[in-house]
XYZ file of C-alpha atoms in Angstrom:
429
model
C 171.875 114.720 46.536
C 173.612 111.629 46.516
C 173.421 108.813 49.353
C 176.707 106.365 47.422
C 179.291 107.049 48.232
C 181.902 106.832 45.172
C 185.037 108.020 43.616
C 183.477 108.598 40.532
C 181.507 111.563 40.967
C 184.383 113.803 42.978
C 187.939 113.798 42.491
C 189.104 110.858 45.702
C 187.202 108.539 47.955
C 187.487 110.562 52.020
C 189.244 107.851 54.345
C 189.869 105.625 51.468
C 193.119 103.623 51.968
C 192.940 104.587 56.233
C 193.186 101.233 58.440
C 189.764 101.199 60.779
C 190.088 101.560 64.443
C 188.597 102.797 67.620
C 188.652 106.757 68.090
C 190.269 107.386 71.543
C 188.123 110.818 71.843
C 186.466 114.085 69.502
C 189.587 115.102 69.459
C 191.305 112.338 67.691
C 188.473 112.594 65.236
C 188.752 116.230 64.560
C 191.853 115.892 63.620
C 190.801 112.871 60.859
C 187.805 114.971 60.089
C 189.827 118.362 58.924
C 192.770 116.444 57.382
C 191.214 114.700 55.252
C 188.885 117.759 54.202
C 190.028 119.610 51.316
C 193.684 118.585 49.056
C 195.776 121.397 48.029
C 196.156 121.746 44.380
C 195.301 123.040 41.650
C 191.680 123.864 39.806
C 190.564 122.794 36.792
C 189.182 119.546 37.094
C 184.724 119.302 36.748
C 182.749 116.705 38.054
C 179.142 116.738 37.409
C 175.835 114.986 39.066
C 172.591 114.984 37.601
C 169.300 113.713 38.792
C 166.027 112.974 36.842
C 162.717 112.610 38.205
C 161.283 109.048 36.672
C 157.482 109.610 35.011
C 155.644 106.740 33.133
C 154.570 108.741 30.011
C 151.038 106.469 29.767
C 150.783 107.866 33.332
C 152.632 110.059 35.058
C 151.137 109.913 38.596
C 152.379 106.526 39.022
C 155.993 105.659 40.478
C 158.116 103.298 38.196
C 158.942 100.630 40.713
C 163.026 99.448 41.478
C 162.845 96.275 39.801
C 161.274 98.027 36.658
C 164.242 100.611 36.735
C 167.055 98.037 37.298
C 165.527 96.200 34.823
C 165.547 99.325 31.934
C 169.239 100.535 33.544
C 170.487 96.966 33.334
C 170.137 97.659 29.618
C 171.924 100.761 28.790
C 175.467 99.517 28.953
C 178.400 101.343 28.980
C 177.233 105.565 28.893
C 179.875 107.991 25.984
C 181.134 109.527 28.954
C 181.221 107.017 31.545
C 178.863 108.250 33.795
C 177.780 105.943 36.911
C 174.295 105.500 36.950
C 172.457 105.096 40.350
C 169.106 105.128 41.743
C 167.179 107.753 44.139
C 165.093 106.690 47.065
C 162.007 107.783 45.211
C 163.045 106.371 41.373
C 165.067 109.173 40.211
C 167.880 107.718 38.449
C 170.644 109.599 38.835
C 174.388 110.079 36.522
C 177.614 110.620 38.232
C 180.642 111.370 36.041
C 184.001 111.346 36.169
C 186.014 114.522 36.713
C 186.898 116.243 33.712
C 189.658 118.747 32.689
C 187.048 121.566 32.785
C 183.150 122.934 32.435
C 183.084 122.525 28.831
C 184.279 118.423 29.252
C 182.345 117.742 31.717
C 178.908 119.482 30.365
C 179.491 117.680 27.122
C 180.419 114.675 28.317
C 177.554 114.511 30.576
C 175.175 115.891 27.291
C 176.037 112.725 25.615
C 175.135 110.417 28.504
C 171.729 112.204 29.438
C 170.990 111.906 25.761
C 171.588 107.750 25.727
C 170.122 107.120 28.357
C 167.205 109.286 28.062
C 166.443 107.245 24.791
C 166.520 103.896 26.673
C 164.474 104.988 28.657
C 161.950 106.593 26.345
C 162.108 102.659 24.990
C 160.619 101.356 28.348
C 157.570 104.137 27.946
C 159.974 106.081 30.863
C 160.583 110.125 30.743
C 163.252 111.644 32.693
C 161.952 114.985 33.866
C 164.701 118.022 35.304
C 162.926 119.779 37.870
C 163.963 120.310 41.867
C 161.099 118.753 43.093
C 158.500 116.258 41.818
C 155.232 118.433 41.465
C 152.978 115.611 40.778
C 153.405 112.473 42.629
C 153.537 112.593 46.749
C 156.687 111.135 48.599
C 157.484 107.606 48.206
C 160.081 105.504 48.106
C 160.544 102.650 46.287
C 164.730 102.175 46.517
C 164.380 99.028 49.330
C 167.959 99.769 50.580
C 168.592 99.241 54.388
C 170.568 102.769 54.566
C 167.363 104.258 53.481
C 164.929 102.530 55.374
C 166.893 103.126 58.594
C 167.006 106.825 57.466
C 163.470 106.693 57.485
C 163.448 105.732 61.380
C 165.546 108.458 61.475
C 163.426 111.484 60.257
C 159.992 109.874 62.316
C 162.262 110.038 65.437
C 163.744 113.803 65.500
C 160.027 114.992 63.905
C 161.313 115.551 60.461
C 159.516 112.899 58.813
C 157.537 115.024 56.395
C 160.381 117.067 55.111
C 163.113 114.079 55.129
C 160.616 111.986 52.816
C 160.187 114.481 50.864
C 163.601 115.404 50.754
C 164.708 111.624 49.659
C 162.785 111.173 47.457
C 161.194 113.731 45.736
C 163.914 116.825 45.706
C 166.542 116.401 42.515
C 169.589 118.290 41.697
C 172.796 119.415 39.845
C 175.203 118.883 41.777
C 178.624 119.927 40.262
C 181.739 119.142 42.301
C 185.127 121.005 41.979
C 188.839 120.382 43.045
C 189.766 122.708 46.829
C 192.564 124.656 45.158
C 195.517 125.578 47.122
C 195.635 125.474 50.532
C 196.248 129.088 51.135
C 193.429 130.373 49.120
C 191.127 127.617 50.997
C 189.181 130.109 53.158
C 188.284 132.691 50.485
C 187.442 130.192 48.153
C 185.217 128.007 50.118
C 183.246 131.346 51.550
C 183.239 132.222 48.031
C 181.033 129.013 47.421
C 178.287 129.487 50.098
C 178.165 133.795 49.343
C 177.094 132.158 46.248
C 174.294 130.482 47.189
C 171.207 132.349 47.040
C 171.762 134.357 44.160
C 172.913 130.603 41.919
C 169.635 129.541 44.027
C 167.318 132.067 42.105
C 168.827 131.673 39.025
C 168.379 128.232 39.127
C 165.213 127.806 40.516
C 163.250 125.279 39.114
C 160.737 123.684 41.887
C 157.596 125.788 42.221
C 155.211 123.136 42.965
C 155.444 120.094 45.402
C 153.600 116.447 45.412
C 150.385 118.550 43.296
C 150.663 122.031 45.067
C 152.021 125.637 44.153
C 154.270 125.899 47.322
C 154.765 129.463 47.239
C 158.461 129.243 46.607
C 160.391 129.132 43.479
C 162.920 126.258 44.679
C 160.596 123.706 46.504
C 163.323 121.654 46.624
C 165.578 124.048 49.001
C 162.119 124.965 51.064
C 162.727 121.271 51.664
C 166.056 121.167 53.080
C 165.907 123.982 54.910
C 162.846 121.900 57.535
C 165.694 119.679 58.134
C 167.733 119.685 61.144
C 170.343 122.299 60.410
C 173.161 120.603 62.238
C 172.797 118.319 59.615
C 172.131 120.535 56.235
C 173.003 124.290 57.263
C 176.086 126.022 55.628
C 179.199 124.618 57.973
C 181.105 128.036 58.120
C 181.854 128.865 61.558
C 182.286 133.066 62.541
C 185.214 133.977 60.336
C 185.159 131.150 57.767
C 189.073 131.952 57.892
C 189.555 127.681 58.583
C 187.471 125.326 56.801
C 188.786 122.566 58.090
C 188.136 123.368 61.206
C 184.763 124.721 60.301
C 184.058 121.327 59.068
C 185.401 119.407 61.795
C 183.039 121.325 64.156
C 179.845 120.836 62.978
C 180.262 116.900 61.729
C 181.225 116.559 65.784
C 178.222 119.056 66.542
C 175.962 116.605 64.317
C 173.912 114.198 65.795
C 174.006 110.561 64.301
C 172.070 108.952 61.473
C 172.869 105.854 61.435
C 175.185 102.862 63.443
C 176.407 100.031 60.873
C 174.984 96.811 63.342
C 176.156 95.134 60.532
C 173.447 96.850 58.755
C 172.374 100.316 59.047
C 170.816 101.048 62.129
C 168.499 104.552 62.972
C 169.796 106.029 66.150
C 167.175 107.237 67.470
C 168.035 110.261 69.947
C 169.736 112.807 70.078
C 173.415 112.170 69.772
C 176.540 114.101 68.544
C 178.765 112.630 67.281
C 181.724 114.279 69.676
C 179.702 112.373 72.395
C 180.269 109.099 71.077
C 183.994 109.656 70.100
C 184.356 110.536 73.933
C 182.436 107.895 74.810
C 179.832 109.560 76.998
C 177.412 107.832 75.331
C 177.903 104.206 73.785
C 176.157 103.319 70.031
C 175.203 99.415 69.454
C 177.365 98.907 72.522
C 180.923 100.162 71.395
C 183.175 103.808 70.322
C 182.588 104.646 67.059
C 185.907 103.582 64.683
C 187.506 105.249 61.800
C 185.085 103.549 59.442
C 182.079 104.835 61.584
C 183.205 109.014 61.204
C 183.651 108.636 57.113
C 180.447 106.944 57.231
C 178.825 109.522 59.330
C 180.567 111.891 56.872
C 177.836 110.542 54.775
C 175.081 111.595 56.579
C 175.914 115.177 56.799
C 174.003 117.178 53.604
C 175.384 120.780 53.940
C 174.788 123.169 50.829
C 178.786 123.082 50.531
C 180.314 119.916 51.365
C 184.189 119.164 51.948
C 184.963 115.513 50.546
C 188.422 116.491 49.614
C 186.868 118.279 46.813
C 183.981 120.627 47.371
C 180.338 119.696 46.346
C 178.112 122.266 45.700
C 174.490 120.690 46.384
C 172.495 123.931 46.124
C 171.579 123.716 42.903
C 167.813 122.532 41.750
C 167.673 120.351 38.313
C 167.093 122.743 35.507
C 166.085 122.306 31.947
C 168.914 120.761 29.241
C 169.123 123.816 27.759
C 170.120 126.243 30.113
C 172.476 122.943 32.447
C 175.065 123.804 30.461
C 175.073 127.843 31.289
C 174.362 127.489 35.147
C 177.204 124.934 34.959
C 179.195 126.820 33.583
C 178.402 129.571 35.795
C 179.175 128.433 39.095
C 182.270 126.480 37.805
C 183.573 130.256 36.102
C 182.544 132.285 39.161
C 185.177 129.951 41.522
C 187.639 128.545 39.017
C 188.435 132.064 37.546
C 191.159 133.689 39.065
C 190.097 137.166 37.295
C 186.178 136.673 38.424
C 186.090 135.958 42.074
C 186.547 138.309 43.702
C 184.040 140.353 41.053
C 181.398 137.317 42.452
C 182.135 138.041 45.660
C 181.436 141.480 46.054
C 178.453 141.146 43.749
C 177.041 138.462 45.894
C 177.878 140.033 48.757
C 174.760 142.067 49.845
C 172.716 138.639 49.774
C 175.129 136.055 50.921
C 173.119 134.521 52.869
C 169.722 135.612 51.916
C 169.235 131.982 51.690
C 165.579 131.177 52.667
C 164.563 134.754 50.179
C 166.569 133.346 47.275
C 164.374 130.161 47.205
C 161.063 132.187 48.074
C 161.117 135.026 46.013
C 164.015 134.190 43.546
C 165.063 137.011 41.055
C 161.457 139.024 42.308
C 163.871 140.264 45.446
C 165.776 143.745 43.518
C 169.353 142.722 45.542
C 169.032 138.959 44.278
C 168.348 140.793 40.476
C 171.123 142.893 40.415
C 173.686 140.251 42.162
C 172.694 137.909 39.648
C 172.425 139.844 36.340
C 176.608 140.833 37.776
C 177.350 137.677 37.493
C 175.715 136.652 34.320
C 177.678 138.604 33.270
C 181.280 138.085 33.838
C 180.636 134.607 33.096
C 178.932 135.599 29.786
C 181.532 137.221 28.541
C 183.852 134.712 29.134
C 181.734 131.770 27.541
C 182.900 129.172 25.080
C 180.985 129.024 21.689
C 180.142 125.845 22.168
C 177.762 126.800 25.144
C 177.013 130.568 23.795
C 173.594 129.422 23.128
C 172.398 128.261 26.245
C 174.568 131.423 28.264
C 172.397 133.961 25.630
C 169.281 132.295 26.995
C 170.464 132.308 30.727
C 171.161 135.922 30.218
C 167.929 136.897 28.990
C 166.212 134.673 31.655
C 167.907 136.832 34.416
C 167.315 139.947 32.981
C 164.076 139.664 32.308
C 164.322 138.879 36.576
C 162.557 134.920 35.525
C 163.874 131.944 36.047
C 162.624 128.109 35.063
C 160.329 127.746 38.011
C 158.026 130.521 36.417
C 158.052 128.726 32.968
C 157.062 125.585 34.665
C 154.399 127.541 36.755
C 152.861 128.672 33.531
C 152.953 125.334 32.072
C 150.941 123.775 35.227
C 148.846 126.784 34.613
C 147.681 126.333 31.234
C 147.964 122.728 31.057
C 147.243 121.313 34.805
C 150.148 120.036 36.158
C 149.884 116.413 35.000
C 150.190 118.136 31.374
C 152.990 120.871 32.199
C 154.914 117.042 33.969
C 154.119 114.948 30.296
C 155.369 117.252 28.141
C 158.432 117.420 29.563
C 159.032 114.118 29.902
C 157.523 113.570 26.566
C 160.445 115.843 25.160
C 163.341 114.332 26.691
C 161.639 111.157 25.310
C-alpha cells in the first residue's frame, strides 16, 4: 500500500495542475473522476513499488522507531535506480521507482536500489524482509503523520479497528504500475487486470502468519484487506465492466469519506458517501467539497486495481528476491503482451472472482492450480535470459503447487517464527 501520493511511482499525478474549485454536485464530481481515470496511449512503461518489513537483527521482536528509521534513511544518498524512499505507518520501508521502459529495466533498477538500501540498513543492524505480512510483531504505528492518526480514528469509528491497524502497519506488497493503454482497449484491459487477481494472489502468496500466529490463509495480507469495507477496498468493476472510468467514478462517489483537511486531516466518524457531501446533503468541516478534496478522497480508496491515469496492480504479497523478477515479469507480460492477454483471460476465467479462495488455499485449489500453470507457461516462453533463473524457480514452484508462503511456513515450524524471520533478515543484510 502507498499512502503518500507522488508522481514517481506511476506515470502522472491525478488532478495535477487543475484549478481548485468547489464542486457543484456529485454529477460534476463524477465527470471529473471519469475524465481523469485513465490516459489514452501505448503500453510499455512499468513502475514498481516494493515494501519491506524492517527487523532488528539482534531483537526481531523490537519494532524500529520513527526517528531511528529516518536517521538510517538520511545516510542512504541517491539510489542508482532513482527510487524514492518512504516509511509506511508500521515502519516498513518502501522503494518507489520511476517508470521504466518495460519490465526488465524496471526490475533491474529496483534490484539495484534494494541492494543499496539493504547494505545501509545492514550497517545499522537492520534487515529488510519481503513478506506479505509481519509474521511476528503485533500491529503498531510508528509513523507519526497526522494522516495515519486520523486513519486510525476512522477505522475505530467504522468498527474495523483491528483490520485497519493490521492493514496499515503489518502488511506489505509489490505494486506494479502499468500504462492504461489505448482507449478502445480499456475495458478488456481493466477486466483482465481484475480477473488475473485471484490467480496471481495464489502464485505470489507469502504471508501465512500474522502477529505470531498461523492464520490458516496463505495470504494473510489479502485476508486482512478482505475484512475492510468493500466500498473502499473491493474491486471497482460494475456489472459489465464495459466502462471502467464510469465504474471508478461510481465506486468513488459511493465510498465513504475517510478524512477531511481542516487544515490537518480529520477523521470522518460517520458514514458519509462522497456523493452526499458533493450534493450538499451533508457538510463536512462546515463546507462543501472542492476538487482538491475529491483528489484527496481518491487517495484513500484502496481497490485491488486502482486507476490513477495508469493502472495500479495492488493485490500481490511481497515475495522473496529470487521470485520477485519472475512475478513482476509474469504480471506485466500477461497484461501488456497482446499475443498473451487473450490466452491469459481464457486461462483465469474460471477463477476470476475467487479472491478469498485464492488467499486461503492458494494453489491447493485445482482450478487455481490449472490457471496458474497456464499463465506461467505463457510468460516462461517469453522471459529474457536475465530473468530465466527466477522464472525457472517460479515455474517449478507452481508445478509443485507451492508458493512462497509454504516455504516460510516450513521455516517457521522448523526454526520457530523468530528464527525464520531472522534467517530472512540476515539473508538480506
